[in-house]
C-alpha positions as a printed NumPy array, in Angstrom:
array([[-10.962, 134.675, 188.16 ],
       [ -9.629, 131.666, 186.242],
       [-11.752, 132.692, 183.299],
       [-10.233, 136.195, 183.293],
       [ -6.676, 134.88 , 183.48 ],
       [ -7.242, 132.598, 180.513],
       [ -8.57 , 135.497, 178.475],
       [ -5.461, 137.604, 179.156],
       [ -3.133, 134.772, 178.193],
       [ -5.074, 134.167, 174.968],
       [ -4.825, 137.836, 173.968],
       [ -1.092, 137.913, 174.726],
       [ -0.404, 134.877, 172.586],
       [ -2.462, 136.36 , 169.775],
       [ -0.451, 139.578, 169.843],
       [  2.839, 137.683, 169.748],
       [  1.637, 135.644, 166.784],
       [  0.566, 138.738, 164.869],
       [  3.886, 140.472, 165.475],
       [  5.872, 137.448, 164.35 ],
       [  3.899, 137.23 , 161.087],
       [  4.494, 140.941, 160.415],
       [  8.21 , 140.514, 160.939],
       [  8.396, 137.586, 158.52 ],
       [  6.398, 139.493, 155.916],
       [  8.797, 142.45 , 156.072],
       [ 11.772, 140.213, 155.617],
       [ 10.179, 138.631, 152.559],
       [  9.488, 142.018, 150.982],
       [ 13.017, 143.329, 151.792],
       [ 11.85 , 146.12 , 154.082],
       [ 14.012, 145.044, 156.972],
       [ 17.206, 147.017, 157.243],
       [ 20.177, 144.786, 157.876],
       [ 23.48 , 146.166, 159.154],
       [ 25.818, 147.088, 156.281],
       [ 29.26 , 145.426, 156.225],
       [ 32.163, 147.723, 156.718],
       [ 34.009, 146.546, 153.534],
       [ 31.285, 148.067, 151.285],
       [ 32.384, 151.509, 152.362],
       [ 35.786, 151.044, 150.659],
       [ 36.53 , 153.084, 147.56 ],
       [ 37.551, 150.228, 145.206],
       [ 34.574, 147.906, 144.863],
       [ 34.825, 144.467, 143.253],
       [ 32.032, 144.756, 140.695],
       [ 32.19 , 141.052, 139.909],
       [ 30.859, 140.259, 143.413],
       [ 27.844, 142.588, 143.294],
       [ 24.97 , 140.952, 141.508],
       [ 21.946, 142.988, 140.58 ],
       [ 19.649, 140.552, 138.941],
       [ 21.351, 139.096, 135.811],
       [ 25.201, 139.307, 135.864],
       [ 26.58 , 142.103, 133.712],
       [ 28.912, 141.05 , 130.811],
       [ 32.017, 143.199, 130.405],
       [ 32.608, 141.942, 126.824],
       [ 29.505, 141.615, 124.659],
       [ 30.629, 138.313, 123.149],
       [ 27.152, 136.851, 122.765],
       [ 25.834, 139.904, 120.926],
       [ 28.086, 139.543, 117.839],
       [ 28.912, 136.931, 115.234],
       [ 32.63 , 136.232, 115.62 ],
       [ 32.736, 133.697, 112.826],
       [ 33.491, 136.604, 110.466],
       [ 36.57 , 138.789, 110.568],
       [ 36.388, 142.376, 111.834],
       [ 35.065, 144.889, 109.283],
       [ 33.829, 142.084, 107.074],
       [ 33.221, 143.318, 103.524],
       [ 35.513, 146.292, 103.994],
       [ 39.246, 146.745, 103.519],
       [ 41.747, 144.174, 104.684],
       [ 42.281, 144.072, 108.431],
       [ 45.918, 144.722, 109.387],
       [ 47.407, 142.14 , 111.756],
       [ 50.795, 142.946, 113.226],
       [ 53.134, 140.157, 114.31 ],
       [ 56.18 , 140.009, 116.521],
       [ 58.18 , 136.992, 117.656],
       [ 60.503, 136.284, 120.551],
       [ 62.682, 133.22 , 119.989],
       [ 63.165, 131.332, 123.224],
       [ 65.444, 128.553, 121.989],
       [ 66.755, 126.65 , 118.985],
       [ 66.389, 123.1  , 120.204],
       [ 68.039, 121.082, 117.436],
       [ 69.339, 121.081, 113.862],
       [ 69.126, 117.79 , 111.98 ],
       [ 71.243, 117.283, 108.862],
       [ 69.749, 113.858, 108.17 ],
       [ 66.118, 115.09 , 108.214],
       [ 67.015, 118.595, 106.996],
       [ 64.899, 120.373, 109.608],
       [ 65.191, 122.469, 112.759],
       [ 63.164, 122.778, 115.963],
       [ 62.426, 126.164, 117.503],
       [ 60.488, 127.331, 120.575],
       [ 59.064, 130.85 , 120.339],
       [ 56.483, 133.318, 121.612],
       [ 54.154, 134.332, 118.768],
       [ 52.152, 137.533, 119.266],
       [ 49.383, 139.029, 117.088],
       [ 48.034, 142.598, 117.191],
       [ 44.772, 143.74 , 115.616],
       [ 41.683, 145.806, 116.338],
       [ 38.171, 144.412, 116.728],
       [ 35.577, 147.039, 117.647],
       [ 33.165, 144.308, 118.673],
       [ 35.34 , 143.762, 121.757],
       [ 35.414, 147.445, 122.795],
       [ 34.128, 148.227, 126.289],
       [ 33.761, 151.249, 128.536],
       [ 36.377, 151.77 , 131.23 ],
       [ 36.861, 154.744, 133.504],
       [ 40.526, 153.886, 134.092],
       [ 41.288, 152.946, 130.443],
       [ 42.934, 149.718, 131.564],
       [ 43.068, 146.52 , 129.569],
       [ 41.629, 143.182, 130.559],
       [ 43.612, 139.94 , 130.329],
       [ 42.08 , 136.528, 129.668],
       [ 43.344, 132.997, 129.2  ],
       [ 42.737, 130.567, 126.362],
       [ 39.059, 129.946, 127.168],
       [ 37.963, 133.236, 125.586],
       [ 39.949, 132.544, 122.399],
       [ 37.431, 129.906, 121.344],
       [ 34.586, 132.448, 121.477],
       [ 36.06 , 135.297, 119.419],
       [ 37.756, 135.789, 116.047],
       [ 41.545, 135.335, 115.95 ],
       [ 43.944, 135.313, 112.948],
       [ 44.473, 131.888, 111.388],
       [ 48.254, 132.085, 111.089],
       [ 50.105, 128.832, 110.394],
       [ 53.724, 127.796, 109.746],
       [ 54.55 , 127.042, 106.132],
       [ 56.675, 123.904, 105.539],
       [ 56.27 , 122.836, 109.164],
       [ 56.486, 119.132, 109.989],
       [ 55.293, 119.243, 113.605],
       [ 54.111, 121.972, 115.947],
       [ 52.207, 122.268, 119.204],
       [ 51.147, 124.835, 121.779],
       [ 52.505, 124.225, 125.257],
       [ 49.876, 123.241, 127.816],
       [ 51.785, 122.842, 131.096],
       [ 50.328, 123.607, 133.583],
       [ 47.615, 125.122, 131.428],
       [ 47.395, 126.281, 127.83 ],
       [ 50.149, 128.844, 127.279],
       [ 47.792, 131.351, 125.652],
       [ 47.175, 134.953, 126.664],
       [ 44.525, 137.356, 125.335],
       [ 44.61 , 141.038, 126.285],
       [ 41.759, 143.352, 125.254],
       [ 41.945, 147.159, 125.438],
       [ 38.928, 149.467, 125.852],
       [ 39.164, 150.746, 122.257],
       [ 39.022, 147.192, 120.842],
       [ 42.716, 146.562, 120.273],
       [ 43.689, 142.954, 120.953],
       [ 46.979, 141.267, 121.86 ],
       [ 47.008, 137.522, 121.308],
       [ 50.115, 135.625, 122.489],
       [ 51.005, 131.939, 122.58 ],
       [ 54.049, 129.762, 123.248],
       [ 54.76 , 127.312, 120.421],
       [ 57.361, 124.697, 119.516],
       [ 57.623, 124.063, 115.782],
       [ 59.739, 121.727, 113.652],
       [ 60.121, 123.089, 110.133],
       [ 61.981, 122.131, 106.984],
       [ 65.298, 123.742, 106.105],
       [ 66.845, 123.291, 102.662],
       [ 70.531, 122.712, 103.384],
       [ 73.464, 122.681, 100.974],
       [ 76.227, 120.298, 102.072],
       [ 78.666, 120.93 ,  99.241],
       [ 81.054, 122.622, 101.725],
       [ 80.311, 120.334, 104.685],
       [ 81.697, 120.566, 107.383],
       [ 83.083, 123.986, 106.445],
       [ 79.606, 125.236, 105.588],
       [ 77.066, 127.857, 106.617],
       [ 73.329, 127.199, 106.505],
       [ 70.468, 129.695, 106.209],
       [ 67.069, 128.519, 107.442],
       [ 63.674, 130.26 , 107.458],
       [ 60.506, 129.934, 109.489],
       [ 57.559, 131.158, 107.394],
       [ 54.219, 132.471, 108.7  ],
       [ 51.106, 132.926, 106.611],
       [ 47.329, 133.17 , 106.911],
       [ 45.698, 129.935, 105.87 ],
       [ 42.255, 131.187, 104.739],
       [ 42.445, 134.955, 104.254],
       [ 44.125, 136.408, 101.174],
       [ 45.794, 139.797, 101.104],
       [ 42.38 , 141.326, 100.274],
       [ 40.996, 140.252, 103.659],
       [ 44.005, 140.15 , 105.973],
       [ 47.25 , 142.127, 105.771],
       [ 49.969, 140.368, 107.734],
       [ 53.016, 142.503, 108.559],
       [ 55.877, 142.796, 111.025],
       [ 54.697, 145.171, 113.72 ],
       [ 58.026, 146.928, 114.351],
       [ 60.08 , 145.99 , 111.308],
       [ 63.377, 144.29 , 112.193],
       [ 62.699, 145.05 , 115.866],
       [ 59.767, 142.665, 115.728],
       [ 62.13 , 139.7  , 116.092],
       [ 63.899, 139.302, 119.412],
       [ 66.086, 136.462, 120.599],
       [ 67.401, 135.256, 123.897],
       [ 71.101, 136.019, 124.336],
       [ 71.673, 132.574, 125.864],
       [ 70.672, 130.695, 122.699],
       [ 73.495, 128.351, 121.653],
       [ 73.954, 125.135, 119.704],
       [ 76.6  , 122.443, 120.077],
       [ 77.609, 122.281, 116.412],
       [ 76.633, 125.729, 115.118],
       [ 77.355, 129.365, 115.769],
       [ 74.267, 131.559, 115.313],
       [ 75.464, 134.472, 113.225],
       [ 72.371, 136.479, 112.326],
       [ 68.591, 136.759, 112.809],
       [ 66.531, 138.981, 110.521],
       [ 63.004, 139.334, 109.145],
       [ 61.596, 139.681, 105.641],
       [ 58.15 , 139.617, 104.045],
       [ 56.729, 139.018, 100.597],
       [ 53.628, 137.836,  98.766],
       [ 53.029, 134.162,  98.049],
       [ 50.842, 133.096,  95.156],
       [ 48.695, 129.975,  94.875],
       [ 47.073, 129.327,  91.536],
       [ 43.819, 128.083,  93.048],
       [ 43.324, 130.588,  95.894],
       [ 45.284, 133.777,  95.198],
       [ 47.886, 135.973,  96.884],
       [ 48.816, 135.751, 100.581],
       [ 51.078, 137.789, 102.838],
       [ 53.995, 135.711, 104.082],
       [ 56.447, 136.601, 106.858],
       [ 59.945, 135.098, 107.171],
       [ 62.162, 134.561, 110.19 ],
       [ 65.645, 134.037, 108.7  ],
       [ 68.71 , 132.947, 110.641],
       [ 72.226, 131.968, 109.538],
       [ 74.216, 129.184, 111.181],
       [ 77.939, 128.513, 110.8  ],
       [ 79.208, 125.082, 111.745],
       [ 81.924, 124.59 , 114.362],
       [ 84.878, 122.858, 112.669],
       [ 86.819, 121.74 , 115.756],
       [ 84.694, 118.634, 116.329],
       [ 85.261, 117.422, 112.767],
       [ 88.972, 118.185, 112.975],
       [ 89.267, 115.813, 115.915],
       [ 86.918, 113.126, 114.615],
       [ 87.624, 113.12 , 110.881],
       [ 90.495, 115.231, 109.552],
       [ 93.211, 114.403, 112.107],
       [ 92.602, 110.612, 112.007],
       [ 92.59 , 110.617, 108.195],
       [ 95.822, 112.618, 108.072],
       [ 97.491, 110.304, 110.582],
       [ 96.487, 107.254, 108.56 ],
       [ 98.087, 108.746, 105.465],
       [101.283, 109.521, 107.365],
       [101.283, 106.027, 108.852],
       [101.143, 104.521, 105.368],
       [104.402, 106.337, 104.553],
       [106.246, 104.337, 107.223],
       [106.333, 101.369, 104.85 ],
       [108.76 , 103.319, 102.612],
       [111.432, 102.955, 105.336],
       [110.831,  99.231, 105.942],
       [113.034,  96.704, 104.156],
       [111.483,  95.68 , 100.903],
       [112.052,  92.014, 101.758],
       [109.878,  92.331, 104.919],
       [106.738,  91.358, 103.066],
       [104.448,  90.628, 106.103],
       [105.289,  93.938, 107.783],
       [104.653,  96.14 , 104.767],
       [101.554,  94.279, 103.583],
       [ 99.89 ,  94.275, 107.025],
       [100.639,  97.974, 107.489],
       [ 99.14 ,  98.827, 104.104],
       [ 95.984,  96.764, 104.631],
       [ 95.462,  98.218, 108.122],
       [ 95.603, 101.809, 106.904],
       [ 93.257, 101.049, 104.008],
       [ 90.668,  99.447, 106.305],
       [ 90.919, 102.301, 108.807],
       [ 90.275, 104.876, 106.094],
       [ 87.275, 102.849, 104.93 ],
       [ 85.877, 102.885, 108.487],
       [ 86.306, 106.666, 108.776],
       [ 84.523, 107.281, 105.465],
       [ 81.65 , 104.972, 106.428],
       [ 81.214, 106.649, 109.823],
       [ 81.027, 110.139, 108.328],
       [ 78.487, 109.171, 105.667],
       [ 76.296, 107.351, 108.189],
       [ 75.43 , 110.645, 109.914],
       [ 74.74 , 112.539, 106.69 ],
       [ 71.815, 112.558, 104.249],
       [ 72.28 , 110.66 , 101.024],
       [ 72.862, 113.598,  98.721],
       [ 73.744, 113.184,  95.064],
       [ 76.668, 115.633,  95.049],
       [ 80.186, 115.555,  96.493],
       [ 80.813, 117.154,  99.885],
       [ 84.011, 118.855, 100.985],
       [ 84.717, 116.154, 103.547],
       [ 84.283, 113.512, 100.835],
       [ 87.015, 115.14 ,  98.772],
       [ 89.44 , 115.134, 101.689],
       [ 88.693, 111.579, 102.792],
       [ 88.773, 110.074,  99.327],
       [ 92.006, 111.822,  98.388],
       [ 93.504, 110.546, 101.649],
       [ 92.222, 107.088, 100.796],
       [ 93.883, 107.298,  97.377],
       [ 97.224, 108.202,  99.014],
       [ 96.951, 105.225, 101.354],
       [ 95.987, 102.923,  98.499],
       [ 98.866, 104.185,  96.352],
       [101.308, 103.363,  99.137],
       [100.088,  99.755,  98.945],
       [100.461,  99.74 ,  95.165],
       [103.937, 101.238,  95.566],
       [105.066,  98.246,  97.567],
       [103.484,  95.906,  95.04 ],
       [105.62 ,  97.549,  92.345],
       [108.739,  97.397,  94.525],
       [108.177,  93.758,  95.346],
       [107.645,  92.872,  91.684],
       [110.789,  94.68 ,  90.52 ],
       [112.789,  93.08 ,  93.323],
       [111.595,  89.656,  92.256],
       [112.569,  90.356,  88.652],
       [116.009,  91.588,  89.703],
       [116.685,  88.548,  91.892],
       [115.633,  86.294,  89.055],
       [118.232,  87.924,  86.785],
       [120.926,  87.531,  89.43 ],
       [120.068,  83.871,  89.864],
       [120.453,  83.281,  86.144],
       [123.839,  85.009,  86.149],
       [125.033,  82.904,  89.077],
       [123.953,  79.792,  87.237],
       [125.856,  81.028,  84.186],
       [129.071,  81.725,  86.18 ],
       [129.147,  79.14 ,  88.985],
       [132.846,  79.844,  89.741],
       [132.026,  83.224,  91.265],
       [129.461,  81.971,  93.762],
       [131.736,  82.083,  96.759],
       [133.779,  85.176,  95.89 ],
       [132.055,  87.781,  98.014],
       [134.952,  90.209,  98.185],
       [135.852,  90.588,  94.569],
       [135.17 ,  93.563,  92.414],
       [133.244,  91.421,  90.016],
       [130.666,  90.454,  92.671],
       [130.065,  94.081,  93.578],
       [128.589,  94.585,  90.156],
       [125.778,  92.278,  91.34 ],
       [125.987,  90.248,  88.141],
       [125.159,  93.145,  85.886],
       [128.251,  93.228,  83.674],
       [129.088,  92.351,  80.08 ],
       [131.668,  89.995,  78.704],
       [134.088,  92.837,  77.855],
       [133.867,  94.161,  81.447],
       [134.6  ,  90.709,  82.836],
       [137.694,  90.426,  80.602],
       [138.85 ,  93.866,  81.73 ],
       [138.492,  92.951,  85.396],
       [140.451,  89.748,  84.789],
       [143.452,  91.747,  83.471],
       [142.762,  91.622,  79.723],
       [142.03 ,  94.535,  77.419],
       [138.551,  94.909,  75.981],
       [139.897,  94.234,  72.473],
       [141.344,  90.849,  73.389],
       [138.62 ,  88.231,  73.223],
       [139.222,  84.868,  74.838],
       [137.554,  81.593,  74.326],
       [135.068,  80.339,  76.9  ],
       [137.552,  77.919,  78.537],
       [140.368,  80.496,  78.669],
       [138.049,  83.141,  80.092],
       [136.933,  80.944,  82.983],
       [140.512,  79.901,  83.82 ],
       [141.843,  83.449,  83.788],
       [139.002,  84.769,  85.901],
       [139.524,  82.108,  88.522],
       [143.236,  82.82 ,  88.697],
       [142.713,  86.546,  88.855],
       [140.129,  86.279,  91.602],
       [142.355,  83.997,  93.6  ],
       [145.309,  86.328,  93.311],
       [143.138,  89.28 ,  94.06 ],
       [141.969,  87.647,  97.257],
       [145.594,  87.005,  98.366],
       [146.906,  90.485,  97.59 ],
       [143.97 ,  92.294,  99.235],
       [144.02 ,  90.393, 102.506],
       [145.202,  93.525, 104.292],
       [142.101,  95.428, 103.254],
       [139.618,  92.699, 104.166],
       [137.946,  94.57 , 107.002],
       [137.448,  97.715, 104.904],
       [135.895,  95.763, 102.091],
       [133.484,  94.026, 104.477],
       [132.267,  97.373, 105.777],
       [131.878,  98.72 , 102.276],
       [129.937,  95.687, 101.177],
       [127.547,  96.009, 104.154],
       [126.786,  99.614, 103.214],
       [126.426,  98.569,  99.607],
       [123.909,  95.896, 100.539],
       [121.828,  98.349, 102.562],
       [121.828, 100.741,  99.647],
       [121.051,  97.922,  97.253],
       [118.052,  96.679,  99.322],
       [116.485, 100.148,  99.351],
       [114.801, 100.273,  95.996],
       [114.817, 103.497,  93.993],
       [111.019, 103.672,  94.063],
       [111.051, 103.758,  97.884],
       [113.6  , 106.577,  97.857],
       [111.512, 108.706,  95.518],
       [108.256, 107.866,  97.359],
       [109.665, 109.223, 100.621],
       [109.747, 112.658,  99.029],
       [106.964, 112.592,  96.45 ],
       [104.119, 111.332,  98.665],
       [104.527, 113.926, 101.485],
       [105.116, 116.738,  99.007],
       [101.966, 116.033,  97.035],
       [ 99.853, 115.558, 100.178],
       [101.026, 118.864, 101.638],
       [100.278, 120.564,  98.329],
       [ 96.772, 119.05 ,  98.345],
       [ 96.122, 120.315, 101.895],
       [ 97.182, 123.827, 100.98 ],
       [ 94.758, 123.914,  98.078],
       [ 91.927, 122.259, 100.038],
       [ 91.988, 124.587, 103.053],
       [ 92.455, 127.697, 100.912],
       [ 89.383, 126.84 ,  98.819],
       [ 86.91 , 125.62 , 101.467],
       [ 87.883, 127.609, 104.55 ]])
C-alpha cells in the first residue's frame, strides 16, 4: 500500500511539471492569447505607441542628403518670406541704429520631406529638426547684433505639409544700422531699412521674394516710440551685386519715423528763447548800474553755453550744421550782442562824463548853479551861446574877464527872478536827468533786438517746420 501511494504521487507531480513547462513554452512563442485592452478598439489609434519591430519614421530624414538645397543642379528654388514686426525697441541717434523684434517666416518646397497622409494634415516640429534638414541661410545685412529668443525654449517652429511644402518661423531681435540725416534735427524725419539676403546662394540657386507683396509685412498696432511717430511701413526688393560672388536677391523692410517736437520745445527752444528775452532786461536798467547789467549779461551767456553743450552731448559728432544748432547759436549771438551793447553804452557814457568834467574845470563859476539854463545844456555849448544866454548878442564878443563877470551877474539875477518857478524847474530837471541817463543806444536796442529776433523766428519755423 505505501508503495502504491508513492507511485501515484510521483505520477501526479510529473504531470504538473509537464503542464507547467508547456505553458511557459507557449508564452515564449507568443501562442498564449492575452485579453485585449478596451482602448485598442477606439477608432483613432496613436501610431507612435504601436511598435512593430523597428520604429517607423514619418519623415525620411536619414535617407537623403540635406546638405544640398532642394532640386540641386536645377532652377533656383523660390523661397517666400513674410515678416510680422512685434516691436521697435529703441532708436539711437548717437550710434545711428535701431533695435527691432520680429517674427521671420520662410516658405519653400522640399520634396524630400514629403510623406503620405490620409487626412492631408501637416506636422509641426520644434527647433531640433531644423538641424537635420536644409533651411534657407537668410541673414540681416548691416546688422550689428541679433539673436533668436530661447526662453523657455528656442523660439523656432517648423511645419511640414504632406506635399513637401515647409513653413519655417523664428522669433528674432536684431540691431541694425540706420543712416540718419540730422540736418533738420529735431524737426526731422528718418527712414530706416532692415535688409534680408541669402548669404551663400546667389539668384541662380535661391530666389528670395516677398510672399504676398506689401501684405507680407504686418505690424502690431500697439507699436509706439517715445520720441518718434511711426508714419509708414512698406516693403521693397532688388538685386545686390558683389564683385567676388555675384548677384543676390535682397529684401527691404522700410519704415519712416517723424520726431516728436514737443520734448525739444520744452527742453531746448523755450529755455533759449527765455534767455534771449532775459538779456533784453538790461536795456531798461540804468546805465550807471554796472554790476547789475554785467552780471545779467554774463549769466545769460553762460546759460546759453550750458544749453548748447547739453544738446550736443546727446547727438553724434556730425560735420554739418543741424537745425537746432542754427537756433541756439543765433540765440547765443543775440545774448552776446546785448553784452556788447552795454559795453558800448558804458564806454560812450564814460567819454561823455569826461567831456563834462573838462567843461566844469574850464568854467568853475557854474559848478553850483543847478537851476540855470546854462547848466541844462550839460556843458555842451559854444562861446557865442554862452554870451547869448548872459544877455549879449552873438555879434558882441567880450574879453575873458568881462565874460565871466557878466555870466555870474546874469546867473545870480536869474536865480532871484525865477524863485517863484523853483519847484517847476526842479521837476523838469529830474525828468531831464532820467532822459539824459537813458542812452540813445539803449532806446534803439529796446526796439531793434526784439524785432530782429521775431523776424528770425518767423524765417526759422517757416523753413524747417
